[in-house]
């Protein structure tokens, strides 16, 4: 049988490296691995929107296998504590964060295809963002034509709002949100809910100093309802 091997090929810098290795056998298929060791997030800077920079280092591995016309892959990543910076003229925002996990699970086979990704990000001391997205397809559909995703977050640090909206002098409370998307990838159905508890906001320009805010929002497709 025909065989081919790629021994670990690494791109190394003084403090990080990216390595890839692979193997192929004509009768059994192939395997591959991509490993990141303290890779610098700055490599993503050219692909980020203008004014956004990320400083952190990421560790992780992706393992892939191809056999019997099927491709499977799994991956896990984590990042050291870092900082997301947004700079726009005289406005500068900095968010410390830690990427606790990114997980990836992929299957591509003649009769089934799906991609599942999940993540958890901690920002500052108390803010948390978690998400999960699944792309899949029903029989006879093109791959990844359906989606099922959720995004949840809990926010207590509103310093960004105070910088981006000068009219706000102070804002506080606990904001919890959940967004759900499912259906066709090209036209997903969105729904969700949000709650702002123990909230307060001060707008000196409008003479407003609102306290003890308890506001709920429910959204489904094209309708939104508030109470509080």
Short mmCIF file of C-alpha atoms in Angstrom, two decimals:
data_model
loop_
_atom_site.label_atom_id
_atom_site.label_comp_id
_atom_site.label_asym_id
_atom_site.label_seq_id
_atom_site.Cartn_x
_atom_site.Cartn_y
_atom_site.Cartn_z
CA UNK A 1 0.00 0.00 0.00
CA UNK A 2 1.05 3.59 -0.61
CA UNK A 3 2.15 5.57 2.42
CA UNK A 4 3.14 9.17 3.13
CA UNK A 5 4.19 10.87 6.35
CA UNK A 6 4.78 14.43 7.45
CA UNK A 7 6.89 14.52 10.58
CA UNK A 8 6.17 17.39 12.97
CA UNK A 9 6.72 20.59 11.02
CA UNK A 10 6.95 23.56 13.36
CA UNK A 11 6.99 27.30 12.94
CA UNK A 12 8.74 28.46 16.07
CA UNK A 13 9.41 31.81 17.70
CA UNK A 14 11.24 32.42 20.99
CA UNK A 15 8.10 31.92 23.09
CA UNK A 16 5.63 30.01 20.91
CA UNK A 17 5.30 27.49 18.13
CA UNK A 18 2.77 26.02 15.72
CA UNK A 19 3.29 22.39 14.70
CA UNK A 20 1.57 20.13 12.18
CA UNK A 21 2.02 16.44 11.44
CA UNK A 22 0.18 13.98 9.21
CA UNK A 23 0.18 10.40 7.98
CA UNK A 24 -1.51 8.70 5.00
CA UNK A 25 -1.99 5.06 4.07
CA UNK A 26 -3.93 4.22 0.92
CA UNK A 27 -5.90 1.37 2.50
CA UNK A 28 -6.60 2.96 5.87
CA UNK A 29 -6.86 6.69 5.24
CA UNK A 30 -5.06 9.49 6.98
CA UNK A 31 -4.60 11.34 10.24
CA UNK A 32 -3.41 14.83 11.04
CA UNK A 33 -2.72 17.08 13.99
CA UNK A 34 -2.32 20.82 14.43
CA UNK A 35 -0.90 21.96 17.77
CA UNK A 36 -0.55 25.51 19.08
CA UNK A 37 1.79 26.16 21.99
CA UNK A 38 1.55 29.68 23.39
CA UNK A 39 0.68 31.04 19.93
CA UNK A 40 0.40 34.83 19.92
CA UNK A 41 -3.07 36.21 19.19
CA UNK A 42 -1.44 39.07 17.30
CA UNK A 43 -1.31 36.78 14.25
CA UNK A 44 -5.06 37.44 13.91
CA UNK A 45 -4.71 41.24 13.85
CA UNK A 46 -4.91 41.54 10.03
CA UNK A 47 -8.28 39.75 10.12
CA UNK A 48 -9.86 41.84 12.90
CA UNK A 49 -12.00 44.97 12.33
CA UNK A 50 -10.04 48.25 12.32
CA UNK A 51 -9.22 49.59 15.76
CA UNK A 52 -9.38 46.20 17.51
CA UNK A 53 -6.32 44.43 18.91
CA UNK A 54 -6.01 41.35 21.09
CA UNK A 55 -3.06 40.49 23.31
CA UNK A 56 -3.02 36.94 24.60
CA UNK A 57 -1.53 33.53 23.89
CA UNK A 58 -3.48 30.44 22.92
CA UNK A 59 -2.82 26.75 23.46
CA UNK A 60 -4.69 23.96 21.76
CA UNK A 61 -4.78 20.99 19.47
CA UNK A 62 -6.88 19.74 16.54
CA UNK A 63 -6.88 16.05 15.65
CA UNK A 64 -8.34 14.91 12.33
CA UNK A 65 -8.92 11.54 10.66
CA UNK A 66 -10.02 10.60 7.15
CA UNK A 67 -11.23 7.07 6.41
CA UNK A 68 -14.00 5.42 4.39
CA UNK A 69 -14.95 8.71 2.73
CA UNK A 70 -15.53 10.30 6.15
CA UNK A 71 -13.64 13.14 7.80
CA UNK A 72 -13.77 13.66 11.57
CA UNK A 73 -12.00 16.29 13.60
CA UNK A 74 -11.99 17.46 17.21
CA UNK A 75 -10.26 20.39 18.79
CA UNK A 76 -9.82 22.09 22.15
CA UNK A 77 -8.28 25.50 22.81
CA UNK A 78 -7.60 27.74 25.80
CA UNK A 79 -5.98 31.16 26.11
CA UNK A 80 -4.00 32.90 28.79
CA UNK A 81 -5.42 36.00 30.38
CA UNK A 82 -5.30 38.74 27.80
CA UNK A 83 -6.71 42.11 26.82
CA UNK A 84 -9.06 43.19 24.06
CA UNK A 85 -8.41 46.80 23.04
CA UNK A 86 -10.69 49.03 20.98
CA UNK A 87 -9.25 52.34 19.80
CA UNK A 88 -11.29 54.90 17.87
CA UNK A 89 -9.90 58.44 17.73
CA UNK A 90 -9.88 59.63 21.35
CA UNK A 91 -11.90 56.67 22.65
CA UNK A 92 -10.01 53.70 24.03
CA UNK A 93 -11.56 50.66 25.70
CA UNK A 94 -9.70 47.81 27.35
CA UNK A 95 -11.32 44.54 28.44
CA UNK A 96 -9.26 41.95 30.31
CA UNK A 97 -10.45 38.45 29.45
CA UNK A 98 -9.62 34.78 29.64
CA UNK A 99 -10.67 32.24 27.03
CA UNK A 100 -11.57 29.28 29.20
CA UNK A 101 -12.38 27.00 26.27
CA UNK A 102 -13.17 26.65 22.61
CA UNK A 103 -14.30 23.20 21.52
CA UNK A 104 -14.80 22.01 17.94
CA UNK A 105 -16.33 18.75 16.67
CA UNK A 106 -16.62 18.08 12.93
CA UNK A 107 -18.02 15.19 10.87
CA UNK A 108 -18.26 15.08 7.09
CA UNK A 109 -19.58 11.80 5.68
CA UNK A 110 -21.61 10.82 2.59
CA UNK A 111 -24.86 10.59 4.59
CA UNK A 112 -24.22 13.08 7.43
CA UNK A 113 -22.39 16.32 8.11
CA UNK A 114 -22.22 18.54 11.17
CA UNK A 115 -20.00 21.07 12.90
CA UNK A 116 -20.36 21.84 16.60
CA UNK A 117 -18.45 24.64 18.32
CA UNK A 118 -18.74 25.88 21.90
CA UNK A 119 -16.91 28.52 23.90
CA UNK A 120 -16.74 30.16 27.30
CA UNK A 121 -15.13 33.55 27.85
CA UNK A 122 -14.66 35.34 31.15
CA UNK A 123 -14.25 39.10 30.96
CA UNK A 124 -13.03 41.12 33.93
CA UNK A 125 -13.89 39.64 37.30
CA UNK A 126 -17.58 38.79 36.87
CA UNK A 127 -18.71 38.97 33.23
CA UNK A 128 -19.20 35.66 31.41
CA UNK A 129 -20.09 34.86 27.80
CA UNK A 130 -20.93 31.32 26.68
CA UNK A 131 -22.00 30.11 23.27
CA UNK A 132 -22.75 26.95 21.34
CA UNK A 133 -23.37 26.60 17.61
CA UNK A 134 -24.27 23.51 15.62
CA UNK A 135 -24.37 23.48 11.81
CA UNK A 136 -25.90 20.39 10.25
CA UNK A 137 -27.99 19.17 7.36
CA UNK A 138 -31.02 17.01 6.84
CA UNK A 139 -31.00 14.26 4.24
CA UNK A 140 -30.57 15.42 0.63
CA UNK A 141 -29.71 18.98 1.78
CA UNK A 142 -26.42 20.67 1.08
CA UNK A 143 -23.94 20.39 3.99
CA UNK A 144 -24.35 22.72 6.96
CA UNK A 145 -27.63 24.23 5.71
CA UNK A 146 -29.31 24.10 9.14
CA UNK A 147 -28.26 25.75 12.39
CA UNK A 148 -28.99 25.55 16.11
CA UNK A 149 -27.22 28.02 18.36
CA UNK A 150 -27.38 29.73 21.74
CA UNK A 151 -25.47 32.66 23.19
CA UNK A 152 -25.74 33.62 26.86
CA UNK A 153 -23.98 36.33 28.80
CA UNK A 154 -23.94 37.92 32.23
CA UNK A 155 -22.61 41.47 32.42
CA UNK A 156 -21.92 43.72 35.40
CA UNK A 157 -19.18 45.94 33.97
CA UNK A 158 -20.75 48.77 31.94
CA UNK A 159 -17.64 50.91 31.56
CA UNK A 160 -17.75 50.50 27.78
CA UNK A 161 -21.21 52.08 27.63
CA UNK A 162 -19.99 55.08 29.60
CA UNK A 163 -17.10 55.64 27.16
CA UNK A 164 -19.04 55.03 23.95
CA UNK A 165 -22.08 57.07 25.05
CA UNK A 166 -20.81 60.32 26.66
CA UNK A 167 -24.31 61.22 27.85
CA UNK A 168 -24.15 58.36 30.36
CA UNK A 169 -22.31 59.38 33.53
CA UNK A 170 -22.97 56.19 35.50
CA UNK A 171 -24.66 52.85 34.88
CA UNK A 172 -24.79 49.71 37.01
CA UNK A 173 -26.71 46.52 37.65
CA UNK A 174 -26.75 42.95 36.36
CA UNK A 175 -27.62 42.30 32.70
CA UNK A 176 -28.41 38.70 31.73
CA UNK A 177 -29.14 37.81 28.11
CA UNK A 178 -29.83 34.74 26.02
CA UNK A 179 -30.06 34.61 22.23
CA UNK A 180 -31.32 31.54 20.36
CA UNK A 181 -31.01 30.98 16.61
CA UNK A 182 -32.29 27.97 14.70
CA UNK A 183 -33.64 26.95 11.33
CA UNK A 184 -32.11 27.55 7.92
CA UNK A 185 -28.59 29.00 7.98
CA UNK A 186 -29.51 31.50 5.27
CA UNK A 187 -32.61 32.70 7.18
CA UNK A 188 -32.43 31.68 10.87
CA UNK A 189 -35.27 32.25 13.33
CA UNK A 190 -34.10 34.39 16.25
CA UNK A 191 -35.53 34.56 19.74
CA UNK A 192 -34.23 35.52 23.14
CA UNK A 193 -34.65 37.23 26.43
CA UNK A 194 -32.84 39.77 28.57
CA UNK A 195 -33.14 41.02 32.14
CA UNK A 196 -31.59 44.07 33.78
CA UNK A 197 -31.69 43.68 37.57
CA UNK A 198 -30.90 46.19 40.31
CA UNK A 199 -30.09 48.66 37.56
CA UNK A 200 -29.30 52.35 37.78
CA UNK A 201 -28.37 54.97 35.20
CA UNK A 202 -27.57 58.68 35.44
CA UNK A 203 -27.92 61.05 32.47
CA UNK A 204 -27.03 64.55 33.72
CA UNK A 205 -27.75 66.17 30.37
CA UNK A 206 -31.36 65.03 30.58
CA UNK A 207 -31.63 65.54 34.31
CA UNK A 208 -32.28 61.83 34.85
CA UNK A 209 -31.08 59.70 37.77
CA UNK A 210 -32.97 56.41 37.55
CA UNK A 211 -32.52 53.73 40.21
CA UNK A 212 -33.93 50.33 41.16
CA UNK A 213 -34.45 49.29 37.53
CA UNK A 214 -35.87 45.80 37.00
CA UNK A 215 -36.56 45.33 33.29
CA UNK A 216 -37.41 42.19 31.32
CA UNK A 217 -37.45 41.71 27.56
CA UNK A 218 -38.76 38.77 25.54
CA UNK A 219 -38.22 38.48 21.81
CA UNK A 220 -39.48 35.95 19.26
CA UNK A 221 -39.10 36.31 15.50
CA UNK A 222 -40.44 39.83 14.78
CA UNK A 223 -41.99 40.70 18.13
CA UNK A 224 -40.46 42.16 21.31
CA UNK A 225 -42.21 42.57 24.66
CA UNK A 226 -41.03 44.55 27.68
CA UNK A 227 -42.13 44.59 31.30
CA UNK A 228 -40.62 45.97 34.47
#
